[in-house]
Amino acid sequence: QLQLVESGGGLVQPGGSLRLSCAASGFNVRDHPIGWFRQAPGKEREGVSCIGGSAGSNNYADSVKGRFTISRDISKNTVYLQMNSLKPEDTAVYYCAADGSVQGRCPLSENPYDYWGQGTQVTVSS
């Protein structure tokens, strides 16, 4: 019953904003690192942002720094990715993933994330 469910994707114009949600069940997002990844057609899956366990550090890919913000709501056991100033190159399927270990650090590589959601489509087009 350990599960991650993404939502909030859709079609948005360049320069617009979108907020993605990652709702977790079966574990507490306060204690586990959570990462956001994306995969565009014909490209490898890449790390976008991550938030470490309690009091841990956050990381962002250079391509999204200053535009995307990761956060969490402990009461809702949900992690968010606020995406502003969206560009066509942000178009991809976005996934959230959880590290099963309890730690404050988080990498933008797929390892050591153990649990993955099914993804939500983000399309940036005029």
PDB file of C-alpha atoms in Angstrom:
ATOM      1  CA  GLN A   1       0.000   0.000   0.000  1.00  0.00           C
ATOM      2  CA  LEU A   2       2.988   2.321  -0.400  1.00  0.00           C
ATOM      3  CA  GLN A   3       1.838   4.610  -3.193  1.00  0.00           C
ATOM      4  CA  LEU A   4       2.571   7.904  -4.962  1.00  0.00           C
ATOM      5  CA  VAL A   5       0.008   9.650  -7.166  1.00  0.00           C
ATOM      6  CA  GLU A   6       0.850  12.694  -9.313  1.00  0.00           C
ATOM      7  CA  SER A   7      -1.721  15.240 -10.432  1.00  0.00           C
ATOM      8  CA  GLY A   8      -1.924  18.803 -11.758  1.00  0.00           C
ATOM      9  CA  GLY A   9      -0.524  18.365 -15.246  1.00  0.00           C
ATOM     10  CA  GLY A  10      -2.143  19.817 -18.326  1.00  0.00           C
ATOM     11  CA  LEU A  11      -1.788  22.223 -21.238  1.00  0.00           C
ATOM     12  CA  VAL A  12      -0.396  25.692 -20.545  1.00  0.00           C
ATOM     13  CA  GLN A  13       0.885  28.554 -22.711  1.00  0.00           C
ATOM     14  CA  PRO A  14       4.541  29.614 -22.651  1.00  0.00           C
ATOM     15  CA  GLY A  15       5.161  31.909 -19.694  1.00  0.00           C
ATOM     16  CA  GLY A  16       2.322  30.349 -17.726  1.00  0.00           C
ATOM     17  CA  SER A  17       2.337  28.498 -14.413  1.00  0.00           C
ATOM     18  CA  LEU A  18       1.319  25.076 -13.170  1.00  0.00           C
ATOM     19  CA  ARG A  19       1.469  23.314  -9.809  1.00  0.00           C
ATOM     20  CA  LEU A  20       2.027  19.571  -9.641  1.00  0.00           C
ATOM     21  CA  SER A  21       1.048  17.507  -6.610  1.00  0.00           C
ATOM     22  CA  CYS A  22       2.466  14.212  -5.360  1.00  0.00           C
ATOM     23  CA  ALA A  23       0.155  12.590  -2.829  1.00  0.00           C
ATOM     24  CA  ALA A  24       1.781   9.844  -0.762  1.00  0.00           C
ATOM     25  CA  SER A  25       0.250   7.011   1.230  1.00  0.00           C
ATOM     26  CA  GLY A  26       1.831   4.275   3.340  1.00  0.00           C
ATOM     27  CA  PHE A  27       4.758   6.453   4.463  1.00  0.00           C
ATOM     28  CA  ASN A  28       5.430   9.972   5.726  1.00  0.00           C
ATOM     29  CA  VAL A  29       6.921  12.457   3.248  1.00  0.00           C
ATOM     30  CA  ARG A  30       8.405  14.371   6.167  1.00  0.00           C
ATOM     31  CA  ASP A  31      10.999  11.637   6.730  1.00  0.00           C
ATOM     32  CA  HIS A  32      11.830  10.474   3.205  1.00  0.00           C
ATOM     33  CA  PRO A  33      13.546  12.245   0.295  1.00  0.00           C
ATOM     34  CA  ILE A  34      11.154  12.996  -2.568  1.00  0.00           C
ATOM     35  CA  GLY A  35      12.267  13.768  -6.110  1.00  0.00           C
ATOM     36  CA  TRP A  36      10.579  15.126  -9.234  1.00  0.00           C
ATOM     37  CA  PHE A  37      11.756  13.731 -12.565  1.00  0.00           C
ATOM     38  CA  ARG A  38      10.645  14.298 -16.138  1.00  0.00           C
ATOM     39  CA  GLN A  39      10.954  12.536 -19.468  1.00  0.00           C
ATOM     40  CA  ALA A  40      10.380  14.187 -22.831  1.00  0.00           C
ATOM     41  CA  PRO A  41       9.849  12.183 -26.041  1.00  0.00           C
ATOM     42  CA  GLY A  42      13.139  10.777 -27.311  1.00  0.00           C
ATOM     43  CA  LYS A  43      15.083  11.914 -24.248  1.00  0.00           C
ATOM     44  CA  GLU A  44      16.389  10.268 -21.103  1.00  0.00           C
ATOM     45  CA  ARG A  45      14.566  10.760 -17.829  1.00  0.00           C
ATOM     46  CA  GLU A  46      16.167  13.577 -15.855  1.00  0.00           C
ATOM     47  CA  GLY A  47      15.994  14.849 -12.311  1.00  0.00           C
ATOM     48  CA  VAL A  48      14.233  18.202 -11.907  1.00  0.00           C
ATOM     49  CA  SER A  49      14.102  18.860  -8.172  1.00  0.00           C
ATOM     50  CA  CYS A  50      14.176  17.041  -4.857  1.00  0.00           C
ATOM     51  CA  ILE A  51      13.495  17.707  -1.196  1.00  0.00           C
ATOM     52  CA  GLY A  52      15.344  15.862   1.546  1.00  0.00           C
ATOM     53  CA  GLY A  53      13.970  14.384   4.740  1.00  0.00           C
ATOM     54  CA  SER A  54      13.206  16.540   7.756  1.00  0.00           C
ATOM     55  CA  ALA A  55      15.470  19.628   7.747  1.00  0.00           C
ATOM     56  CA  GLY A  56      17.228  18.248   4.686  1.00  0.00           C
ATOM     57  CA  SER A  57      18.493  20.137   1.664  1.00  0.00           C
ATOM     58  CA  ASN A  58      16.669  20.854  -1.596  1.00  0.00           C
ATOM     59  CA  ASN A  59      18.175  20.599  -5.066  1.00  0.00           C
ATOM     60  CA  TYR A  60      17.233  21.900  -8.523  1.00  0.00           C
ATOM     61  CA  ALA A  61      18.439  21.203 -12.018  1.00  0.00           C
ATOM     62  CA  ASP A  62      20.179  24.215 -13.577  1.00  0.00           C
ATOM     63  CA  SER A  63      17.516  24.386 -16.281  1.00  0.00           C
ATOM     64  CA  VAL A  64      14.736  25.129 -13.762  1.00  0.00           C
ATOM     65  CA  LYS A  65      16.497  27.192 -11.090  1.00  0.00           C
ATOM     66  CA  GLY A  66      14.623  30.411 -10.392  1.00  0.00           C
ATOM     67  CA  ARG A  67      11.461  29.083 -12.073  1.00  0.00           C
ATOM     68  CA  PHE A  68      10.475  25.937 -10.123  1.00  0.00           C
ATOM     69  CA  THR A  69       9.964  25.535  -6.374  1.00  0.00           C
ATOM     70  CA  ILE A  70       9.552  22.290  -4.436  1.00  0.00           C
ATOM     71  CA  SER A  71       7.638  22.191  -1.143  1.00  0.00           C
ATOM     72  CA  ARG A  72       5.672  19.832   1.100  1.00  0.00           C
ATOM     73  CA  ASP A  73       2.563  19.932   3.242  1.00  0.00           C
ATOM     74  CA  ILE A  74       3.050  17.476   6.101  1.00  0.00           C
ATOM     75  CA  SER A  75      -0.602  17.602   7.172  1.00  0.00           C
ATOM     76  CA  LYS A  76      -1.651  16.442   3.696  1.00  0.00           C
ATOM     77  CA  ASN A  77       1.360  14.137   3.206  1.00  0.00           C
ATOM     78  CA  THR A  78       1.858  15.797  -0.178  1.00  0.00           C
ATOM     79  CA  VAL A  79       4.840  17.237  -2.066  1.00  0.00           C
ATOM     80  CA  TYR A  80       4.343  20.025  -4.618  1.00  0.00           C
ATOM     81  CA  LEU A  81       6.268  21.362  -7.585  1.00  0.00           C
ATOM     82  CA  GLN A  82       5.356  24.954  -8.446  1.00  0.00           C
ATOM     83  CA  MET A  83       6.375  25.672 -12.044  1.00  0.00           C
ATOM     84  CA  ASN A  84       6.493  29.291 -13.242  1.00  0.00           C
ATOM     85  CA  SER A  85       7.640  30.926 -16.491  1.00  0.00           C
ATOM     86  CA  LEU A  86       7.102  27.662 -18.330  1.00  0.00           C
ATOM     87  CA  LYS A  87       8.876  27.062 -21.630  1.00  0.00           C
ATOM     88  CA  PRO A  88       8.112  24.651 -24.483  1.00  0.00           C
ATOM     89  CA  GLU A  89      11.208  22.645 -23.516  1.00  0.00           C
ATOM     90  CA  ASP A  90       9.545  21.890 -20.158  1.00  0.00           C
ATOM     91  CA  THR A  91       7.064  19.658 -21.993  1.00  0.00           C
ATOM     92  CA  ALA A  92       7.378  16.139 -20.566  1.00  0.00           C
ATOM     93  CA  VAL A  93       5.790  13.497 -18.390  1.00  0.00           C
ATOM     94  CA  TYR A  94       6.587  14.409 -14.789  1.00  0.00           C
ATOM     95  CA  TYR A  95       7.096  11.724 -12.146  1.00  0.00           C
ATOM     96  CA  CYS A  96       7.548  11.880  -8.398  1.00  0.00           C
ATOM     97  CA  ALA A  97       9.631   9.302  -6.569  1.00  0.00           C
ATOM     98  CA  ALA A  98      10.431   8.454  -2.948  1.00  0.00           C
ATOM     99  CA  ASP A  99      13.587   7.149  -1.313  1.00  0.00           C
ATOM    100  CA  GLY A 100      12.633   4.318   1.045  1.00  0.00           C
ATOM    101  CA  SER A 101      15.464   5.243   3.411  1.00  0.00           C
ATOM    102  CA  VAL A 102      15.140   7.973   6.033  1.00  0.00           C
ATOM    103  CA  GLN A 103      17.745  10.666   5.371  1.00  0.00           C
ATOM    104  CA  GLY A 104      18.093  14.397   4.856  1.00  0.00           C
ATOM    105  CA  ARG A 105      20.040  14.305   1.593  1.00  0.00           C
ATOM    106  CA  CYS A 106      18.517  13.915  -1.870  1.00  0.00           C
ATOM    107  CA  PRO A 107      20.207  13.362  -5.240  1.00  0.00           C
ATOM    108  CA  LEU A 108      18.797  14.175  -8.666  1.00  0.00           C
ATOM    109  CA  SER A 109      19.791  10.746  -9.975  1.00  0.00           C
ATOM    110  CA  GLU A 110      17.219   7.946 -10.109  1.00  0.00           C
ATOM    111  CA  ASN A 111      19.157   5.886  -7.577  1.00  0.00           C
ATOM    112  CA  PRO A 112      18.273   5.552  -4.648  1.00  0.00           C
ATOM    113  CA  TYR A 113      14.594   6.287  -5.266  1.00  0.00           C
ATOM    114  CA  ASP A 114      12.578   3.113  -4.662  1.00  0.00           C
ATOM    115  CA  TYR A 115       8.964   4.080  -5.310  1.00  0.00           C
ATOM    116  CA  TRP A 116       7.551   5.856  -8.365  1.00  0.00           C
ATOM    117  CA  GLY A 117       4.253   7.352  -9.392  1.00  0.00           C
ATOM    118  CA  GLN A 118       2.646   6.840 -12.790  1.00  0.00           C
ATOM    119  CA  GLY A 119       3.376  10.353 -14.050  1.00  0.00           C
ATOM    120  CA  THR A 120       1.405  13.382 -15.187  1.00  0.00           C
ATOM    121  CA  GLN A 121       1.672  15.056 -18.608  1.00  0.00           C
ATOM    122  CA  VAL A 122       2.770  18.693 -18.850  1.00  0.00           C
ATOM    123  CA  THR A 123       2.490  20.350 -22.265  1.00  0.00           C
ATOM    124  CA  VAL A 124       3.696  23.919 -22.857  1.00  0.00           C
ATOM    125  CA  SER A 125       2.459  25.221 -26.199  1.00  0.00           C
ATOM    126  CA  SER A 126       0.932  28.341 -27.715  1.00  0.00           C
TER     127      SER A 126
END
